[in-house]
Short mmCIF file of C-alpha atoms in Angstrom, two decimals:
data_model
loop_
_atom_site.label_atom_id
_atom_site.label_comp_id
_atom_site.label_asym_id
_atom_site.label_seq_id
_atom_site.Cartn_x
_atom_site.Cartn_y
_atom_site.Cartn_z
CA PRO A 1 38.66 68.34 -37.50
CA SER A 2 39.29 67.84 -41.75
CA SER A 3 36.81 64.96 -43.14
CA THR A 4 34.22 65.55 -40.25
CA ALA A 5 32.16 68.29 -41.96
CA GLY A 6 33.20 70.52 -39.29
CA PHE A 7 31.66 68.52 -36.14
CA LYS A 8 33.27 67.27 -33.17
CA VAL A 9 34.75 63.71 -33.42
CA GLY A 10 32.52 61.39 -30.57
CA HIS A 11 29.89 63.60 -29.73
CA PHE A 12 26.38 63.61 -31.20
CA LYS A 13 25.11 66.47 -33.60
CA CYS A 14 20.96 67.13 -34.50
CA LEU A 15 20.73 69.47 -37.44
CA HIS A 16 17.58 70.22 -36.34
CA ALA A 17 17.19 73.73 -34.60
CA SER A 18 14.80 72.53 -32.05
CA CYS A 19 17.54 70.16 -31.06
CA ALA A 20 20.30 72.84 -30.45
CA HIS A 21 19.78 73.05 -26.63
CA ARG A 22 20.39 69.13 -26.21
CA ASN A 23 23.89 67.70 -24.99
CA ASP A 24 25.90 64.38 -25.76
CA GLY A 25 23.88 62.79 -22.27
CA ASP A 26 19.93 63.86 -23.82
CA PHE A 27 21.15 61.40 -27.04
CA LEU A 28 22.48 58.43 -25.27
CA ASN A 29 19.34 58.06 -23.53
CA ALA A 30 17.25 58.69 -25.63
CA ILE A 31 19.38 55.82 -27.54
CA GLU A 32 19.11 53.84 -24.23
CA PHE A 33 22.21 53.43 -24.36
CA GLY A 34 23.76 51.65 -21.04
CA VAL A 35 20.16 50.31 -20.48
CA ARG A 36 20.37 47.35 -22.66
CA ASP A 37 23.72 46.35 -21.96
CA PHE A 38 22.48 45.29 -18.71
CA GLU A 39 20.14 41.62 -18.11
CA ASP A 40 16.80 42.60 -17.38
CA LEU A 41 16.00 40.70 -14.13
CA THR A 42 12.05 41.54 -14.04
CA GLU A 43 11.50 39.99 -17.39
CA GLN A 44 10.35 35.71 -17.09
CA GLU A 45 12.40 33.41 -18.23
CA GLY A 46 10.68 31.27 -20.72
CA ALA A 47 7.47 33.60 -20.77
CA PRO A 48 5.09 33.48 -24.31
CA ASN A 49 6.39 37.13 -25.85
CA PHE A 50 3.52 37.75 -27.89
CA THR A 51 2.83 40.68 -30.02
CA ASP A 52 1.65 44.08 -28.12
CA ILE A 53 -2.15 44.28 -27.84
CA ASN A 54 -2.49 47.46 -28.04
CA THR A 55 0.01 47.10 -31.57
CA ASP A 56 -1.46 44.62 -33.59
CA MET A 57 -4.74 43.01 -31.62
CA THR A 58 -5.21 40.34 -34.74
CA SER A 59 -1.98 38.61 -34.65
CA HIS A 60 -1.43 38.97 -30.64
CA PHE A 61 -5.05 37.15 -30.19
CA ILE A 62 -4.04 34.55 -32.75
CA GLU A 63 -0.28 33.75 -30.95
CA ARG A 64 -2.01 33.61 -27.73
CA PHE A 65 -5.33 32.05 -27.93
CA ILE A 66 -5.90 27.85 -29.14
CA TYR A 67 -9.73 26.95 -29.64
CA VAL A 68 -10.50 23.84 -28.43
CA VAL A 69 -13.32 21.41 -29.86
CA LYS A 70 -14.19 19.19 -27.04
CA GLY A 71 -16.29 21.40 -24.92
CA ASP A 72 -16.22 24.40 -26.96
CA GLN A 73 -13.55 25.97 -24.87
CA VAL A 74 -10.26 28.46 -25.31
CA CYS A 75 -6.73 28.24 -23.88
CA ASP A 76 -4.67 30.88 -22.86
CA LEU A 77 -1.22 30.60 -22.94
CA SER A 78 -0.30 33.49 -21.09
CA ARG A 79 -1.95 31.50 -18.11
CA PRO A 80 0.29 28.44 -16.51
CA PRO A 81 -1.23 25.02 -17.79
CA TYR A 82 -3.43 23.88 -15.39
CA ARG A 83 -5.58 27.05 -14.66
CA SER A 84 -5.75 28.19 -18.60
CA ILE A 85 -8.82 26.70 -20.40
CA MET A 86 -12.15 28.77 -20.39
CA ASP A 87 -15.78 28.01 -21.44
CA MET A 88 -16.01 30.17 -24.80
CA LYS A 89 -18.45 32.28 -22.42
CA SER A 90 -15.47 33.63 -19.66
CA PHE A 91 -13.37 33.85 -22.82
CA LYS A 92 -15.66 36.30 -24.33
CA ASN A 93 -16.08 38.13 -21.39
CA LEU A 94 -12.98 38.21 -20.18
CA MET A 95 -11.63 39.84 -23.69
CA ALA A 96 -14.75 42.33 -24.31
CA PRO A 97 -12.87 45.54 -23.88
CA PHE A 98 -10.70 44.76 -27.11
CA GLN A 99 -12.85 45.37 -30.15
CA PHE A 100 -12.31 47.02 -33.69
CA PRO A 101 -13.52 50.27 -34.25
CA ALA A 102 -15.71 50.63 -36.78
CA MET A 103 -16.28 50.62 -40.05
CA GLY A 104 -18.75 53.96 -41.18
CA LYS A 105 -21.76 53.55 -39.28
CA GLY A 106 -21.48 50.16 -38.40
CA GLN A 107 -21.00 49.11 -34.81
CA PRO A 108 -17.21 47.45 -33.62
CA THR A 109 -16.82 44.07 -33.91
CA PRO A 110 -15.19 42.21 -30.95
CA ALA A 111 -11.49 41.26 -31.03
CA THR A 112 -13.25 37.51 -29.93
CA LYS A 113 -15.46 37.30 -32.99
CA ARG A 114 -12.59 38.22 -35.38
CA TRP A 115 -10.36 35.96 -34.08
CA LEU A 116 -13.05 33.07 -34.19
CA GLU A 117 -13.92 33.93 -37.65
CA HIS A 118 -9.88 33.73 -38.44
CA PRO A 119 -8.59 30.87 -40.65
CA LYS A 120 -5.25 30.70 -39.09
CA LYS A 121 -6.31 30.78 -35.04
CA LEU A 122 -4.25 27.39 -33.38
CA VAL A 123 -6.95 24.78 -32.94
CA ALA A 124 -6.58 21.81 -30.50
CA GLU A 125 -9.17 18.88 -29.97
CA SER A 126 -8.99 17.90 -26.30
CA THR A 127 -6.95 18.79 -23.15
CA GLY A 128 -4.90 16.06 -21.34
CA TYR A 129 -2.63 15.85 -18.48
CA HIS A 130 0.60 14.36 -18.92
CA PRO A 131 3.37 14.87 -16.95
CA GLY A 132 6.71 14.63 -19.01
CA LYS A 133 5.67 15.97 -22.26
CA GLY A 134 5.57 19.69 -23.62
CA ARG A 135 2.57 21.81 -23.60
CA LEU A 136 1.33 20.98 -27.02
CA ILE A 137 1.11 17.64 -27.72
CA GLN A 138 0.71 16.62 -31.68
CA GLY A 139 -0.97 13.15 -32.40
CA GLN A 140 -0.58 10.63 -34.63
CA ASP A 141 -3.23 12.11 -36.80
CA GLY A 142 -1.88 15.81 -36.58
CA TRP A 143 -4.36 17.55 -34.13
CA LEU A 144 -3.28 18.92 -31.17
CA GLU A 145 -3.60 18.56 -27.51
CA ILE A 146 -3.77 20.89 -24.75
CA ASN A 147 -1.54 19.74 -22.12
CA GLU A 148 -2.63 20.97 -18.60
CA PHE A 149 0.07 19.39 -16.56
CA TYR A 150 2.50 21.91 -14.71
CA LEU A 151 5.75 21.33 -11.78
CA PRO A 152 6.58 24.82 -10.31
CA GLU A 153 9.70 26.12 -11.42
CA HIS A 154 11.90 26.45 -8.12
CA GLN A 155 15.00 28.77 -8.85
CA LYS A 156 18.64 27.65 -9.10
CA VAL A 157 20.82 27.08 -5.62
CA ALA A 158 24.24 26.85 -4.78
CA ASN A 159 24.18 24.27 -1.96
CA PHE A 160 21.75 22.29 0.75
CA THR A 161 22.12 23.96 3.65
CA LYS A 162 19.11 24.53 4.82
CA ALA A 163 18.05 20.98 3.04
CA GLU A 164 19.96 19.36 5.23
CA ALA A 165 19.44 21.81 8.86
CA ILE A 166 16.40 21.32 8.36
CA PHE A 167 14.24 18.88 5.69
CA LEU A 168 16.91 15.80 6.87
CA LYS A 169 16.57 16.77 9.90
CA HIS A 170 12.97 16.38 10.02
CA ILE A 171 12.86 13.10 8.15
CA ALA A 172 15.66 11.48 10.37
CA TYR A 173 13.20 12.15 13.46
CA LEU A 174 9.98 11.21 11.84
CA VAL A 175 11.95 8.05 10.49
CA PRO A 176 14.13 6.74 12.94
CA ASP A 177 15.60 3.43 10.44
CA GLU A 178 17.91 4.71 8.22
CA SER A 179 17.46 2.31 5.11
CA GLN A 180 13.79 3.11 6.37
CA ARG A 181 14.22 6.97 5.88
CA LEU A 182 16.55 6.55 2.15
CA PHE A 183 13.69 4.88 0.86
CA PHE A 184 11.27 7.15 1.56
CA ILE A 185 13.46 10.08 0.78
CA ALA A 186 13.91 7.95 -2.42
CA ARG A 187 10.12 7.59 -2.51
CA LEU A 188 9.33 11.63 -2.38
CA ALA A 189 12.10 11.89 -5.08
CA TRP A 190 10.65 9.47 -7.61
CA MET A 191 7.63 12.29 -7.67
CA VAL A 192 9.72 14.80 -8.89
CA GLN A 193 12.18 13.33 -11.08
CA ARG A 194 9.73 10.63 -12.77
CA PRO A 195 6.34 12.18 -12.38
CA GLU A 196 5.36 10.12 -15.79
CA ARG A 197 5.51 6.59 -14.19
CA ARG A 198 3.39 5.68 -10.84
CA CYS A 199 5.71 3.52 -8.40
CA PRO A 200 4.79 0.20 -7.72
CA VAL A 201 5.42 0.94 -3.94
CA THR A 202 3.34 2.76 -1.97
CA VAL A 203 4.85 3.86 1.43
CA LEU A 204 1.90 3.38 4.59
CA HIS A 205 3.86 5.45 7.43
CA ILE A 206 3.18 4.40 11.07
CA SER A 207 3.49 6.78 14.26
CA VAL A 208 2.16 5.60 17.56
CA LEU A 209 2.96 9.35 18.65
CA HIS A 210 0.87 12.16 17.08
CA GLY A 211 1.61 15.67 16.62
CA THR A 212 5.05 14.23 14.56
CA GLY A 213 4.87 16.78 11.98
CA ARG A 214 4.04 14.81 9.47
CA GLY A 215 1.48 17.15 7.71
CA TRP A 216 4.42 19.26 8.05
CA VAL A 217 5.97 16.82 4.95
CA ILE A 218 2.13 16.66 3.01
CA GLN A 219 2.55 21.11 2.35
CA LEU A 220 6.23 20.16 1.99
CA MET A 221 5.72 18.77 -1.07
CA GLU A 222 2.26 20.12 -2.16
CA SER A 223 4.39 23.17 -2.63
CA ILE A 224 7.77 21.48 -4.59
CA LEU A 225 4.59 19.85 -6.43
CA GLY A 226 2.20 22.50 -6.86
CA HIS A 227 -1.10 21.97 -4.84
CA TRP A 228 -2.81 21.76 -8.20
CA ASN A 229 -1.29 18.26 -8.55
CA CYS A 230 -1.85 17.33 -5.01
CA THR A 231 -5.46 15.60 -3.13
CA ARG A 232 -6.23 14.34 -0.57
CA ALA A 233 -9.00 11.82 0.29
CA LYS A 234 -10.39 9.53 3.23
CA MET A 235 -9.49 5.73 3.27
CA ASP A 236 -12.95 5.18 3.35
CA VAL A 237 -13.48 7.01 -0.30
CA ILE A 238 -10.46 5.29 -1.45
CA CYS A 239 -11.57 1.64 -0.36
CA LYS A 240 -15.37 2.39 -1.84
CA ASN A 241 -14.02 2.47 -4.73
CA GLN A 242 -17.20 4.22 -6.20
CA TYR A 243 -15.77 7.91 -6.94
CA HIS A 244 -12.46 8.32 -8.05
CA ASP A 245 -11.65 12.79 -8.01
CA TYR A 246 -8.53 12.29 -5.72
CA LEU A 247 -7.33 10.24 -9.10
CA TYR A 248 -7.88 13.41 -11.93
CA HIS A 249 -5.08 15.51 -13.01
CA SER A 250 -2.71 14.82 -9.84
CA LEU A 251 0.45 13.53 -8.76
CA LEU A 252 0.21 13.03 -5.41
CA CYS A 253 -2.29 11.87 -2.68
CA THR A 254 -2.42 11.77 0.92
CA VAL A 255 -4.41 10.06 3.75
CA ASP A 256 -3.91 11.35 6.96
CA GLU A 257 -5.20 8.37 8.99
CA VAL A 258 -5.94 4.74 6.73
CA LYS A 259 -7.76 3.92 9.86
CA GLU A 260 -10.56 6.37 10.51
CA ASN A 261 -12.58 4.05 12.09
CA ILE A 262 -11.16 1.78 15.24
CA GLU A 263 -13.77 -1.13 14.69
CA LYS A 264 -12.70 -1.04 10.77
CA ARG A 265 -9.72 -2.10 9.13
CA TYR A 266 -9.62 -1.75 5.25
CA SER A 267 -8.04 -5.12 3.16
CA VAL A 268 -5.10 -5.06 0.58
CA ASN A 269 -7.09 -5.95 -1.89
CA ASP A 270 -6.98 -6.76 -5.72
CA GLN A 271 -9.12 -3.62 -6.40
CA LEU A 272 -6.89 -1.21 -4.13
CA ARG A 273 -3.72 -2.67 -5.53
CA ASP A 274 -5.11 -1.83 -8.59
CA LEU A 275 -6.07 1.85 -7.38
CA LEU A 276 -1.97 2.04 -6.20
CA THR A 277 0.12 0.77 -9.18
CA GLU A 278 -2.32 0.56 -12.42
CA PRO A 279 -1.09 3.17 -14.81
CA ARG A 280 -4.30 3.56 -16.09
CA PHE A 281 -7.59 2.78 -14.96
CA GLU A 282 -11.07 3.80 -15.35
CA VAL A 283 -12.04 7.21 -13.39
CA ASN A 284 -15.38 8.00 -12.32
CA ASN A 285 -15.49 11.64 -10.74
CA LYS A 286 -18.33 12.55 -8.67
CA TYR A 287 -19.33 15.73 -10.97
CA GLY A 288 -18.24 14.04 -14.46
CA LYS A 289 -18.80 10.69 -16.40
CA LYS A 290 -16.83 7.46 -16.33
CA MET A 291 -13.39 7.48 -18.43
CA THR A 292 -10.58 5.20 -18.89
CA MET A 293 -7.91 7.56 -18.38
CA ASP A 294 -4.09 7.49 -17.78
CA ILE A 295 -3.08 7.78 -13.38
CA PHE A 296 -0.28 9.18 -12.59
CA THR A 297 -0.50 9.44 -8.92
CA HIS A 298 1.42 8.36 -6.27
CA PHE A 299 0.11 7.68 -2.07
CA LEU A 300 1.22 8.71 1.01
CA PHE A 301 -0.46 6.65 4.00
CA PHE A 302 -0.38 7.87 7.55
CA SER A 303 -1.68 6.11 10.58
CA ASN A 304 -1.27 6.29 14.57
CA HIS A 305 -2.40 2.16 14.64
CA ILE A 306 -0.04 -0.47 13.47
CA ASP A 307 -2.94 -2.76 12.77
CA ALA A 308 -3.60 0.10 10.27
CA ILE A 309 -4.51 -2.80 7.58
CA TYR A 310 -4.69 -5.99 6.81
CA LEU A 311 -2.21 -6.83 4.85
CA PRO A 312 -1.03 -9.86 3.61
CA PRO A 313 2.03 -11.94 4.28
CA GLU A 314 2.21 -12.49 0.30
CA ASP A 315 1.74 -8.33 -0.31
CA ARG A 316 4.82 -6.29 -2.54
CA ARG A 317 3.58 -3.20 -2.89
CA ILE A 318 2.87 -1.45 0.60
CA ALA A 319 5.94 -0.43 2.84
CA VAL A 320 5.55 0.44 6.48
CA PHE A 321 7.55 2.52 8.23
CA GLY A 322 8.15 3.33 11.70
CA GLY A 323 7.94 6.30 13.17
CA PRO A 324 9.54 8.45 16.49
CA ASP A 325 9.61 7.34 19.94
CA PHE A 326 9.05 10.79 21.34
CA LEU A 327 8.12 14.22 20.48
CA GLN A 328 9.71 17.50 19.61
CA GLY A 329 9.19 20.79 21.99
CA ASP A 330 7.03 23.90 20.68
CA ASN A 331 10.09 25.81 18.55
CA TYR A 332 10.96 23.02 16.97
CA PHE A 333 7.89 23.56 15.24
CA LYS A 334 7.79 26.66 14.43
CA GLN A 335 10.93 26.34 12.52
CA LEU A 336 9.99 23.99 10.79
CA TYR A 337 6.81 25.96 9.54
CA GLN A 338 8.26 28.58 9.38
CA ALA A 339 10.38 27.05 6.71
CA LEU A 340 7.20 26.51 4.16
CA LYS A 341 7.05 30.47 3.40
CA ASP A 342 10.74 30.10 2.29
CA PRO A 343 11.18 29.61 -1.64
CA GLU A 344 15.07 28.97 -1.37
CA PHE A 345 14.53 26.06 1.26
CA ILE A 346 12.00 24.48 -1.26
CA ALA A 347 14.07 25.42 -3.92
CA GLN A 348 17.33 23.50 -1.90
CA VAL A 349 14.44 20.07 -1.31
CA TYR A 350 13.34 20.52 -4.68
CA TRP A 351 17.31 20.25 -6.03
CA TYR A 352 17.94 18.08 -3.64
CA LEU A 353 15.40 15.37 -4.26
CA MET A 354 16.26 15.85 -8.29
CA GLY A 355 19.52 14.39 -7.09
CA ILE A 356 18.46 11.12 -5.86
CA ASP A 357 19.62 7.81 -7.44
CA LEU A 358 16.70 6.10 -7.80
CA ASP A 359 18.45 2.63 -9.87
CA ALA A 360 20.25 2.42 -6.11
CA PHE A 361 16.64 0.93 -4.69
CA ASP A 362 14.33 -2.38 -5.05
CA TRP A 363 10.74 -0.71 -6.47
CA GLN A 364 9.44 -4.10 -7.31
CA ARG A 365 8.79 -5.59 -3.90
CA ALA A 366 8.54 -2.90 -0.87
CA PRO A 367 11.25 -3.49 1.89
CA GLU A 368 10.79 -6.06 4.83
CA THR A 369 9.98 -4.04 7.95
CA GLU A 370 9.97 -5.20 11.46
CA GLU A 371 6.43 -2.76 11.62
CA ARG A 372 5.92 -4.62 8.31
CA GLN A 373 6.16 -7.93 9.68
CA LEU A 374 3.86 -6.30 13.15
CA MET A 375 1.85 -5.32 10.79
CA ILE A 376 1.10 -8.64 9.52
CA ASP A 377 0.63 -10.93 12.28
CA SER A 378 -1.80 -8.04 13.51
CA SER A 379 -4.20 -9.28 10.16
CA ARG A 380 -4.42 -12.18 11.08
CA THR A 381 -7.24 -13.22 13.11
CA ASP A 382 -7.86 -16.90 14.61
CA ALA A 383 -9.14 -17.93 12.33
CA ASP A 384 -6.96 -16.76 9.50
CA LYS A 385 -3.76 -18.83 11.47
CA VAL A 386 -5.42 -22.12 11.74
CA LEU A 387 -6.11 -21.44 8.29
CA PHE A 388 -2.33 -20.87 7.46
CA ASP A 389 -1.01 -23.72 9.67
CA LEU A 390 -3.13 -26.18 8.15
CA LEU A 391 -2.09 -25.03 3.71
CA ALA A 392 1.60 -25.22 5.75
CA ASP A 393 1.17 -28.85 6.52
CA PRO A 394 -2.52 -30.40 4.85
CA PRO A 395 -3.35 -33.63 6.17
CA VAL A 396 -4.72 -34.27 3.20
CA ALA A 397 -3.93 -33.18 -0.48
CA ALA A 398 -7.56 -31.94 -0.99
CA MET A 399 -10.32 -30.42 0.85
CA THR A 400 -13.93 -28.73 0.13
CA TYR A 401 -14.58 -25.49 1.33
CA GLN A 402 -17.24 -26.75 4.11
CA GLN A 403 -14.36 -29.37 4.95
CA ILE A 404 -11.91 -26.19 5.47
CA VAL A 405 -14.30 -24.51 7.66
CA SER A 406 -15.23 -27.87 9.75
CA TYR A 407 -11.64 -27.91 10.12
CA ILE A 408 -11.48 -24.52 11.67
CA VAL A 409 -14.23 -24.68 13.66
CA ALA A 410 -13.00 -28.24 14.95
CA GLU A 411 -10.09 -26.48 16.25
CA LEU A 412 -11.52 -23.11 17.42
CA GLY A 413 -15.24 -24.34 18.85
CA LEU A 414 -18.43 -23.39 17.25
CA ASP A 415 -17.58 -19.54 18.23
CA ALA A 416 -15.28 -19.14 15.70
CA ASP A 417 -15.57 -16.14 13.12
CA ILE A 418 -15.39 -16.84 10.09
CA ASN A 419 -15.53 -14.50 6.88
CA PRO A 420 -16.01 -17.04 3.89
CA LYS A 421 -14.43 -14.35 1.04
CA ARG A 422 -11.21 -14.02 3.73
CA VAL A 423 -11.24 -17.53 3.63
CA SER A 424 -11.26 -17.79 -0.39
CA GLY A 425 -8.73 -14.68 -0.27
CA ILE A 426 -5.82 -16.25 1.48
CA LEU A 427 -6.74 -19.70 -0.43
CA ARG A 428 -6.59 -17.72 -3.30
CA SER A 429 -2.40 -15.79 -2.58
CA LYS A 430 -1.17 -18.94 -1.64
CA GLY A 431 -1.26 -20.01 -5.24
CA LEU A 432 -3.99 -22.40 -4.60
CA GLY A 433 -6.83 -23.59 -7.14
CA GLN A 434 -9.83 -24.99 -7.08
CA ALA A 435 -10.43 -29.00 -9.84
CA GLY A 436 -13.20 -29.64 -11.83
CA ALA A 437 -16.47 -30.09 -10.90
CA ILE A 438 -16.77 -33.89 -9.11
CA LYS A 439 -19.72 -35.69 -7.58
CA PHE A 440 -19.05 -36.38 -3.83
CA GLU A 441 -21.84 -37.79 -1.66
CA GLY A 442 -24.59 -36.75 -4.15
CA LYS A 443 -23.42 -33.28 -4.53
CA THR A 444 -21.82 -31.18 -7.16
CA GLU A 445 -18.57 -30.29 -5.47
CA ARG A 446 -15.52 -28.22 -6.48
CA PRO A 447 -12.59 -28.85 -4.07
CA TRP A 448 -9.94 -26.64 -3.39
CA VAL A 449 -5.97 -28.62 -3.97
CA LEU A 450 -3.66 -28.06 -1.03
CA VAL A 451 -0.80 -29.22 -2.85
CA LYS A 452 1.19 -27.34 -5.83
CA ASN A 453 2.16 -28.82 -8.69
CA ARG A 454 0.13 -31.85 -8.56
CA LYS A 455 -2.94 -32.94 -10.98
CA PHE A 456 -5.35 -35.06 -9.80
CA SER A 457 -8.26 -37.72 -11.28
CA ASN A 458 -11.51 -37.14 -10.28
CA GLU A 459 -11.35 -40.44 -8.08
CA GLN A 460 -8.07 -39.14 -6.29
CA LEU A 461 -10.02 -36.18 -5.71
CA ARG A 462 -12.92 -38.24 -4.21
CA THR A 463 -10.70 -40.28 -1.72
CA GLU A 464 -8.70 -37.23 -0.53
CA LEU A 465 -12.20 -36.10 0.18
CA GLU A 466 -13.11 -38.60 1.85
CA SER A 467 -9.78 -39.15 3.70
CA CYS A 468 -11.09 -35.39 5.47
CA LYS A 469 -14.09 -36.31 6.23
CA LYS A 470 -12.95 -39.40 8.56
CA LEU A 471 -10.12 -36.83 10.13
CA LEU A 472 -12.98 -33.90 10.34
CA ILE A 473 -15.03 -37.37 12.66
CA GLU A 474 -12.22 -37.93 14.26
CA MET A 475 -11.24 -34.01 15.58
#
């Protein structure tokens, strides 16, 4: 045809004699016609795109690695954040095969050395664990901090069929009461939706029966949150408050059995309450040093005992839920644990939890449940009951500590088991305090004022203590 220099329109023609044998298909393949028209499903979405190391080694190192001043470490951006930090020696050993050719008669130069000396390499001051923030955090002073927090990515889902048939079915079995069940699910959802903020309420699940599948819930949450964000601890370790490895870089800490020792019961005191709720805490790792740091750990407590811990009535932080009254068969649990190997199921539960409306729940106070009241009642010793009755209707307005103890002994006898710390704790839990020091019968006393919102002169206090003395003699 005209204006085509004699070549046929719509076909390829190469003027090189060596290409005379090639047809249209050869040329189309050479330019990858059709290949780039389709999405490459093997490419990872969001994965870092570094310069090819074989093309430009210097650019690859500058883009991929960050020098960390604190600890003389290196961050490898090609790895997941939770395992991207390595010491300098490991970095040099890992990248030892990559070297620049020798110049003249010199020796090859390690790429790691060239990178360390390069003025454009990225430098960070330190590393941290900051849910809800990006991988690189720039402080007010301009220095970078590397964020090691990382949640696994879960595929998008079209429905919640598996989540409803397996997850919700098992939670309905595990927590039979509907209101408790909704709160329990919402508590799991909090960790997924708001990892950057600690929830003030901790769930304690009580199941008298063994083998009800609570361990399955732990494994499920580890799959959703990432096992690197989850820890497990013994109640003895937590209450000793000596080491806090379970708080370091974690979102969830589970305690399989709160009451490990039948003869020993732990108490929800101020120290334990701080561990469960405070957003910032002094952490003492067993093989590290003490440091004050932000805490993001949520706790899940489990027990087979209704009297698992001493729970004071005024506590607002422990939600006690009840478990099933029958056991499931082996086939039931076989299906459960098989589901943990299914990424589609894990993803469905993740997105189901992401859809829970957390604002529909009261997070300021643990819900009142029958199990919670049973635990409170079981927490009271005979001495506690006498003291609570005394405080409910005090015969006098003020008593010394010794007079309070004498009152309990008068009610229960000389064999009464009285814990001085517990007596003081109950008095404080009721919002009561001690008056200033006064002289009474030749001794300096600081009497407990048993009536709220009233002030007494020293003479009035002595009168109350004298009246109490007469009452005890009569008893």
